[in-house]
Coordinates of C-alpha atoms and ligand atoms in Angstrom, one line a residue:
M168 CA 9.6 9.7 -43.3
N169 CA 12.6 8.2 -44.1
P170 CA 13.0 4.4 -42.8
S171 CA 16.9 5.0 -42.3
A172 CA 16.0 8.0 -39.7
A173 CA 17.3 5.8 -37.0
N174 CA 20.8 5.5 -38.8
Q175 CA 21.7 9.4 -38.6
T176 CA 25.3 9.9 -38.1
A177 CA 26.4 11.9 -35.2
A178 CA 27.8 14.5 -37.6
T179 CA 24.4 15.4 -38.7
R180 CA 22.4 14.8 -35.3
L181 CA 19.6 16.9 -34.6
R182 CA 20.0 19.6 -32.1
L183 CA 17.4 21.3 -30.4
R184 CA 17.4 24.4 -28.0
I185 CA 14.0 24.8 -26.0
T186 CA 12.4 27.4 -23.9
S187 CA 13.5 28.0 -20.3
A188 CA 10.1 26.6 -19.0
A189 CA 10.6 23.3 -20.8
E190 CA 14.3 23.1 -19.7
S191 CA 13.3 23.0 -16.1
I192 CA 10.3 20.6 -16.9
V193 CA 12.9 18.2 -18.8
R194 CA 15.4 18.6 -16.0
S195 CA 12.8 17.5 -13.4
G196 CA 12.4 14.3 -15.4
H197 CA 9.4 14.8 -17.5
P198 CA 9.4 12.8 -20.5
W199 CA 7.6 15.0 -22.9
L200 CA 8.8 17.8 -24.9
F201 CA 6.1 19.7 -26.7
A202 CA 6.6 21.3 -30.4
D203 CA 6.0 24.9 -29.0
S204 CA 8.7 24.6 -26.4
I205 CA 11.4 24.1 -29.3
H206 CA 12.7 27.6 -30.3
E207 CA 15.9 26.5 -32.5
A208 CA 16.8 23.4 -34.5
N209 CA 19.8 22.7 -36.5
R210 CA 17.8 21.2 -39.2
A211 CA 14.4 19.6 -39.9
G212 CA 13.9 16.6 -37.8
Q213 CA 12.6 13.0 -39.2
T214 CA 10.3 10.8 -37.1
G215 CA 12.3 8.1 -35.5
E216 CA 15.5 9.8 -35.2
L217 CA 17.5 10.9 -31.9
A218 CA 17.3 14.4 -30.9
V219 CA 19.7 16.1 -28.6
I220 CA 18.3 18.7 -26.4
Y221 CA 20.9 21.4 -25.2
D222 CA 20.3 24.1 -22.5
R223 CA 21.0 27.7 -22.7
K224 CA 24.5 27.4 -22.0
D225 CA 24.8 25.0 -24.9
K226 CA 25.2 21.9 -22.3
F227 CA 23.8 18.7 -22.9
L228 CA 20.2 18.3 -21.2
A229 CA 18.6 15.3 -22.7
V230 CA 18.2 13.0 -25.7
G231 CA 14.9 11.4 -27.0
L232 CA 13.0 10.2 -30.1
F233 CA 11.7 13.0 -32.5
D234 CA 8.2 12.7 -34.0
S235 CA 7.6 15.3 -36.7
D236 CA 3.7 14.4 -36.7
S237 CA 2.9 14.6 -32.9
P238 CA 2.6 17.5 -30.8
I239 CA 4.8 15.8 -28.3
R240 CA 7.6 16.2 -30.7
V241 CA 10.4 14.6 -28.5
R242 CA 9.9 11.8 -26.2
I243 CA 13.0 11.7 -23.8
L244 CA 15.0 8.5 -23.3
H245 CA 17.6 9.9 -21.1
A246 CA 18.1 13.3 -19.3
G247 CA 21.2 14.2 -17.2
K248 CA 24.8 13.4 -18.1
P249 CA 25.7 13.0 -21.9
Q250 CA 25.1 9.5 -23.0
T251 CA 25.6 7.9 -26.1
I252 CA 22.2 6.1 -27.2
D253 CA 23.9 2.9 -29.2
S254 CA 23.1 -0.9 -29.2
S255 CA 24.7 -1.5 -25.8
W256 CA 22.8 1.3 -24.4
W257 CA 19.4 -0.2 -25.5
K258 CA 20.6 -3.6 -24.1
A259 CA 21.5 -2.3 -20.6
H260 CA 18.1 -0.2 -20.9
L261 CA 16.1 -3.3 -21.4
E262 CA 17.8 -5.3 -18.7
K263 CA 16.7 -2.6 -16.4
S264 CA 13.1 -3.1 -17.0
L265 CA 13.2 -6.8 -17.1
T266 CA 15.1 -6.9 -13.7
R267 CA 12.7 -4.6 -12.1
R268 CA 10.1 -7.3 -12.5
E269 CA 11.9 -10.0 -11.3
Q270 CA 10.5 -10.0 -7.8
F271 CA 7.2 -9.2 -8.7
F272 CA 5.6 -12.6 -9.9
D273 CA 6.2 -16.3 -9.0
E274 CA 5.6 -19.2 -11.6
T275 CA 1.8 -18.8 -11.1
T276 CA 1.6 -15.8 -12.9
T277 CA 2.8 -15.9 -16.6
G278 CA 1.1 -12.7 -17.8
Y279 CA 2.2 -9.2 -17.1
R280 CA 3.8 -6.0 -18.4
L281 CA 7.6 -6.2 -19.1
I282 CA 7.9 -2.5 -20.3
H283 CA 5.5 0.1 -19.4
G284 CA 6.1 3.0 -21.8
E285 CA 7.5 6.5 -20.6
S286 CA 7.6 5.4 -16.8
D287 CA 9.9 2.4 -17.7
G288 CA 12.2 4.8 -19.9
W289 CA 10.5 3.5 -23.3
P290 CA 8.3 6.5 -24.3
G291 CA 5.1 5.3 -26.1
L292 CA 6.0 1.7 -26.1
V293 CA 4.4 -1.3 -24.2
L294 CA 5.6 -4.9 -24.0
D295 CA 3.4 -7.6 -22.4
K296 CA 4.1 -11.2 -21.9
Y297 CA 1.3 -13.6 -22.1
D298 CA 3.1 -17.0 -21.3
S299 CA 5.5 -17.4 -24.4
T300 CA 3.7 -14.8 -26.6
L301 CA 5.0 -11.1 -26.4
V302 CA 2.7 -8.2 -27.5
L303 CA 4.7 -5.2 -28.4
K304 CA 2.3 -2.2 -28.6
I305 CA 3.4 1.1 -30.2
Y306 CA 1.7 4.5 -29.5
T307 CA 4.2 7.0 -31.4
A308 CA 5.4 6.7 -35.1
S309 CA 8.8 7.2 -33.9
W310 CA 9.2 3.7 -33.0
L311 CA 8.3 2.5 -36.6
P312 CA 11.8 3.2 -38.2
R313 CA 13.3 1.3 -35.2
L314 CA 11.2 -1.5 -35.3
E315 CA 13.6 -4.2 -36.5
E316 CA 16.5 -3.2 -34.4
T317 CA 13.8 -3.2 -31.1
V318 CA 12.4 -6.5 -32.2
S319 CA 15.5 -8.3 -32.4
L320 CA 16.7 -6.9 -29.1
F321 CA 13.7 -8.4 -27.7
K322 CA 14.1 -11.7 -29.3
E323 CA 17.7 -11.8 -28.2
K324 CA 17.0 -11.0 -24.5
I325 CA 13.3 -12.4 -23.9
P326 CA 12.7 -16.0 -24.8
S327 CA 9.4 -16.4 -26.6
E328 CA 7.3 -18.2 -29.1
R329 CA 6.2 -15.1 -31.1
I330 CA 6.1 -11.3 -30.9
V331 CA 2.6 -9.7 -32.1
L332 CA 2.7 -6.1 -33.1
R333 CA -0.3 -3.7 -31.9
L334 CA -0.7 -0.2 -33.1
S335 CA -2.5 2.7 -31.6
R336 CA -5.2 3.7 -34.1
N337 CA -3.5 7.1 -34.6
I338 CA -0.4 5.6 -36.2
Q339 CA -2.2 2.7 -38.0
P340 CA -2.2 4.7 -41.4
V341 CA 1.4 5.8 -41.5
A342 CA 2.5 2.4 -40.2
E343 CA 0.6 0.6 -43.2
K344 CA 1.4 3.3 -45.9
Q345 CA 5.1 3.8 -45.1
F346 CA 6.2 0.6 -43.4
Q347 CA 3.8 -2.0 -44.5
L348 CA 3.3 -2.8 -40.9
Y349 CA -0.3 -3.9 -39.7
D350 CA -2.3 -3.7 -36.2
G351 CA -2.2 -7.6 -35.1
Q352 CA 0.6 -8.9 -37.5
M353 CA 3.2 -11.3 -36.2
L354 CA 6.9 -9.6 -36.0
F355 CA 8.2 -13.1 -35.4
G356 CA 6.6 -16.5 -34.8
L357 CA 3.5 -18.3 -36.1
T358 CA 0.2 -16.6 -36.0
P359 CA -1.6 -18.4 -33.0
D360 CA -4.4 -21.1 -34.1
A361 CA -6.1 -20.8 -30.8
P362 CA -6.5 -18.1 -28.2
V363 CA -3.2 -17.4 -26.1
I364 CA -3.7 -18.9 -22.5
F365 CA -1.6 -17.6 -19.7
S366 CA -1.8 -17.7 -15.9
E367 CA -2.4 -15.0 -13.3
N368 CA -2.2 -16.0 -9.8
G369 CA -2.7 -19.7 -10.9
I370 CA -6.0 -18.6 -12.7
R371 CA -5.7 -19.5 -16.5
F372 CA -7.1 -16.8 -18.9
E373 CA -7.2 -16.3 -22.7
A374 CA -5.6 -13.1 -24.4
D375 CA -7.2 -12.0 -27.7
V376 CA -3.6 -10.7 -28.5
M377 CA -4.2 -9.7 -32.2
R378 CA -7.7 -7.8 -31.9
G379 CA -8.6 -7.4 -28.1
Q380 CA -8.4 -4.1 -26.3
K381 CA -5.2 -2.8 -25.1
T382 CA -2.9 -6.0 -25.7
G383 CA -5.6 -8.4 -25.1
F384 CA -6.3 -8.3 -21.3
F385 CA -6.3 -5.9 -18.7
L386 CA -3.1 -6.9 -16.8
D387 CA -3.4 -3.5 -14.7
Q388 CA -6.3 -4.8 -12.6
R389 CA -4.6 -8.1 -11.4
E390 CA -4.1 -6.7 -7.7
N391 CA -7.8 -5.6 -7.7
R392 CA -9.0 -8.8 -8.9
A393 CA -7.0 -10.7 -6.1
E394 CA -8.6 -8.3 -3.6
V395 CA -12.0 -9.2 -5.1
E396 CA -11.4 -12.8 -4.5
K397 CA -10.8 -12.3 -1.0
L398 CA -13.9 -10.2 -0.5
S399 CA -16.3 -12.6 -2.5
R400 CA -17.0 -15.6 -0.3
G401 CA -20.9 -16.5 -0.2
K402 CA -21.7 -13.2 -2.2
K403 CA -23.7 -12.3 -5.0
V404 CA -21.5 -10.5 -7.3
L405 CA -22.0 -8.1 -10.3
N406 CA -19.1 -7.3 -12.5
A407 CA -20.1 -4.5 -14.7
F408 CA -18.1 -3.6 -17.8
S409 CA -16.7 -7.1 -17.2
Y410 CA -14.8 -7.5 -20.4
S411 CA -13.5 -11.2 -20.5
G412 CA -14.5 -11.6 -16.7
G413 CA -11.4 -11.4 -15.0
F414 CA -12.7 -10.1 -12.0
S415 CA -15.3 -12.7 -12.3
V416 CA -13.1 -15.8 -12.2
Y417 CA -11.5 -14.5 -9.2
A418 CA -14.7 -13.8 -7.3
A419 CA -15.9 -17.4 -8.1
R420 CA -12.6 -19.0 -7.2
G421 CA -13.1 -17.0 -3.7
G422 CA -16.3 -18.7 -3.1
A423 CA -19.1 -16.2 -4.7
K424 CA -22.4 -17.7 -4.8
S425 CA -23.3 -16.2 -8.1
V426 CA -21.6 -13.9 -10.7
T427 CA -23.0 -11.6 -13.3
D428 CA -20.9 -10.4 -16.0
L429 CA -22.2 -7.2 -17.7
D430 CA -20.9 -5.9 -20.8
I431 CA -21.9 -4.4 -24.0
S432 CA -19.9 -6.7 -26.1
A433 CA -21.1 -10.1 -27.1
H434 CA -17.4 -11.1 -28.1
A435 CA -16.3 -10.0 -24.3
L436 CA -18.9 -12.2 -22.7
E437 CA -18.1 -15.2 -24.9
S438 CA -14.5 -14.8 -23.9
A439 CA -15.8 -14.6 -20.2
N440 CA -17.6 -18.0 -20.5
R441 CA -14.4 -19.6 -21.9
N442 CA -12.4 -18.2 -19.1
F443 CA -15.0 -19.8 -16.7
A444 CA -14.9 -23.1 -18.5
L445 CA -10.9 -22.9 -18.4
N446 CA -10.8 -22.8 -14.5
R447 CA -13.4 -25.4 -13.5
N448 CA -10.8 -27.3 -11.7
F449 CA -11.2 -24.8 -8.9
P450 CA -14.1 -25.9 -6.7
G451 CA -15.4 -22.4 -6.3
V452 CA -15.6 -21.6 -10.0
A453 CA -17.2 -25.1 -10.8
V454 CA -20.1 -24.5 -8.2
C455 CA -20.6 -20.8 -8.8
H456 CA -23.7 -19.7 -10.6
H457 CA -22.3 -17.7 -13.5
E458 CA -24.6 -15.6 -16.0
T459 CA -23.7 -13.3 -18.8
V460 CA -25.8 -10.1 -19.6
Q461 CA -25.3 -8.1 -22.9
A462 CA -26.6 -4.6 -22.3
D463 CA -25.6 -1.0 -21.7
A464 CA -24.4 -1.0 -18.1
F465 CA -25.8 2.4 -17.3
E466 CA -29.1 1.4 -18.5
W467 CA -29.2 -2.1 -17.2
I468 CA -28.1 -1.2 -13.7
E469 CA -30.7 1.6 -13.5
K470 CA -33.5 -0.8 -14.4
T471 CA -32.7 -4.1 -12.9
P472 CA -34.7 -5.0 -9.7
A473 CA -31.8 -7.3 -8.6
K474 CA -29.6 -6.5 -5.9
F475 CA -25.9 -7.5 -5.2
D476 CA -23.5 -8.1 -2.2
L477 CA -20.7 -6.9 -4.2
I478 CA -20.5 -4.9 -7.3
V479 CA -17.3 -4.0 -9.7
L480 CA -17.7 -0.9 -11.8
D481 CA -14.7 -0.7 -13.9
P482 CA -15.7 1.3 -17.2
P483 CA -13.8 2.1 -19.9
S484 CA -12.0 5.6 -20.0
L485 CA -14.9 8.1 -19.7
A486 CA -12.6 11.2 -20.6
K487 CA -10.7 10.5 -23.8
R488 CA -9.4 14.0 -24.0
A489 CA -8.9 16.8 -21.4
S490 CA -12.1 18.6 -22.4
E491 CA -14.3 15.7 -21.6
R492 CA -12.8 15.8 -17.9
E493 CA -15.8 17.3 -16.3
G494 CA -18.3 15.3 -18.0
A495 CA -16.4 12.3 -17.0
I496 CA -16.5 13.2 -13.4
R497 CA -20.4 13.6 -13.5
A498 CA -20.7 10.4 -15.4
Y499 CA -18.5 8.5 -12.7
E500 CA -20.8 10.0 -9.8
R501 CA -23.7 9.1 -11.7
L502 CA -22.6 5.6 -12.6
N503 CA -21.5 4.8 -9.0
A504 CA -24.8 6.3 -7.4
L505 CA -26.6 3.8 -9.8
G506 CA -24.5 0.8 -8.5
I507 CA -24.9 2.0 -4.8
Q508 CA -28.7 1.5 -5.1
K509 CA -28.2 -2.0 -6.1
L510 CA -26.2 -2.9 -3.2
E511 CA -27.6 -5.0 -0.4
R512 CA -27.4 -3.3 3.3
D513 CA -23.9 -4.6 3.8
G514 CA -22.8 -4.5 0.0
I515 CA -19.2 -3.6 -1.2
L516 CA -18.5 -1.4 -4.0
V517 CA -15.3 -1.6 -6.0
A518 CA -15.2 1.3 -8.3
G519 CA -12.4 1.9 -10.9
S520 CA -11.4 4.7 -13.4
C521 CA -8.7 4.5 -16.0
S522 CA -9.0 8.2 -17.3
A523 CA -5.8 9.7 -17.1
H524 CA -7.5 13.2 -17.4
V525 CA -9.6 12.6 -14.3
S526 CA -7.3 12.7 -11.3
A527 CA -7.4 10.2 -8.4
T528 CA -8.7 12.9 -6.0
E529 CA -11.4 14.0 -8.6
F530 CA -12.5 10.2 -9.0
F531 CA -12.4 9.3 -5.4
D532 CA -14.4 12.3 -4.5
A533 CA -16.9 11.7 -7.2
V534 CA -17.7 8.2 -5.8
R535 CA -17.7 9.5 -2.1
R536 CA -20.4 12.0 -3.0
A537 CA -22.3 9.3 -4.8
A538 CA -22.2 7.2 -1.8
V539 CA -23.9 9.7 0.7
K540 CA -27.4 8.4 1.1
P541 CA -29.7 9.4 3.7
G542 CA -30.0 6.9 6.5
R543 CA -27.0 4.8 5.1
K544 CA -23.5 4.6 6.6
F545 CA -20.5 3.7 4.6
S546 CA -16.9 3.1 5.5
E547 CA -14.0 3.5 3.1
L548 CA -11.9 0.1 2.9
K549 CA -9.2 1.5 0.7
T550 CA -8.1 3.0 -2.4
V551 CA -5.6 1.7 -4.9
Q552 CA -3.5 3.0 -7.7
H553 CA -0.8 1.5 -10.1
P554 CA 0.5 -2.1 -9.8
P555 CA 4.2 -2.6 -9.8
D556 CA 4.5 -3.7 -13.5
H557 CA 2.7 -0.6 -14.6
P558 CA 4.7 2.1 -12.7
A559 CA 3.6 5.9 -13.3
N560 CA 6.3 8.5 -12.5
F561 CA 4.7 11.4 -14.0
K562 CA 1.3 13.1 -13.6
E563 CA 0.0 12.3 -17.1
A564 CA 0.8 8.5 -16.6
E565 CA -1.5 8.3 -13.6
Y566 CA -4.5 6.7 -15.3
L567 CA -5.6 3.8 -12.8
K568 CA -7.3 4.2 -9.5
V569 CA -9.9 2.1 -7.4
I570 CA -11.9 2.9 -4.3
Y571 CA -13.4 0.2 -2.2
L572 CA -16.6 1.1 -0.2
K573 CA -18.7 -0.7 2.3
Y574 CA -21.9 0.0 3.6
A575 CA -22.8 -0.7 7.2
A576 CA -25.6 -3.6 7.7
Ligands
SAH710 N1 -13.0 -4.9 -15.9 C1 -12.2 -5.4 -17.0 C2 -12.0 -4.3 -18.1 C3 -13.0 -3.4 -18.6 S1 -12.8 -2.6 -20.0 C4 -11.1 -6.5 -16.7 O1 -10.7 -6.2 -15.6 O2 -10.5 -7.0 -17.4 C5 -14.2 -1.8 -20.4 C6 -15.3 -2.9 -20.9 O3 -16.4 -2.0 -20.8 C7 -15.0 -3.4 -22.3 O4 -15.2 -4.8 -22.3 C8 -16.3 -2.8 -23.1 O5 -17.0 -3.6 -24.0 C9 -17.4 -2.5 -21.9 N2 -18.1 -1.4 -22.1 C10 -18.0 -0.2 -22.8 N3 -18.9 0.5 -22.8 C11 -20.0 0.0 -22.0 C12 -21.5 0.3 -21.9 N4 -22.0 1.2 -22.2 N5 -22.1 -0.9 -20.9 C13 -21.2 -2.0 -20.9 N6 -20.2 -2.3 -21.1 C14 -19.4 -1.5 -21.9

């Protein structure tokens, strides 16, 4: 890979012709062009350079980022009328993502997603804000040769104290070997000497921006956490797969009697304890009985004699690839059936899935099947999908879904 690939001149621009099936997919706005859809190229492409896609009549169709190592060979940046992708285009492109967020949050929320990959027009790139720290996470090697240019644009347009680089596991070897870029490194600013703290609806949380899952926190569950706060007054709450206790602090502020954080990771539970300590200024958090349990959630829930008024089940993705879809659907059904057995008579279940390979309907139906119990009646309170700072505008991007069920007393 050539680090100067991003600077290819127009004269040598990579030009691609694609199958007619792919042509209509690209025309419809889908952001991925797979390698086997390309039937003609004027030369070999280099990762990170711009590829221009032409239709059967040799007219401009789209332009995107080329990735020679990925089956998704081009990630579309722009489709439609011909466009020059230069620095002023990138500036305007960033402005669009930033402006889109302006009306979503007030000053009580200082942690949210600024750029959400393909659905924001930045394929394979995520930018999260945790107060004055920005975390840039990259999922495709095509951004690596462009990093300098991209980071200086972010620095110019988004006031911040530092920018942390996070790399998806599959691109870490090439990033290290060819670009000396490491997961968790500072692209700008100093390494934080304490956990980064941000606010979400007035609640303070720490984010493990250098090593934590995703970019350090599950910003995508914000709206569901706020909903759980409203449902928690006087309740005994179980937060399974709790991570750093996001749902739990909200439940406590909402007046939960007790909250149990259940996670397999001791590290996550330590963070949950710190997040409770950070919010003792809220009377609900100060008086709530909070405990942590380090265990496999499937095993612990099955065995515990305890019952709860509200259970949150938000496991990690149970289908990492398409072939795991059916097994994942069965696992969701089993997990939620286990949870439902531990609900008090008028208990509430909040069941989540973040597997893109399992559709919302497949997941909701699995939970509904799990909920059918002889002699017990349940009502469906609601289903929720993507929050506004995590838009999903094509099928493969739809990963998040949550269903709320309540049993009759
Ligand atoms: N609900 C959380 C995010 C959950 S992420 C939030 O809103 O912040 C998934 C969590 O599940 C991780 O913390 C991971 O450590 C935990 N986990 C993974 N497998 C587990 C298992 N078998 N039992 C319990 N926890 C598990």
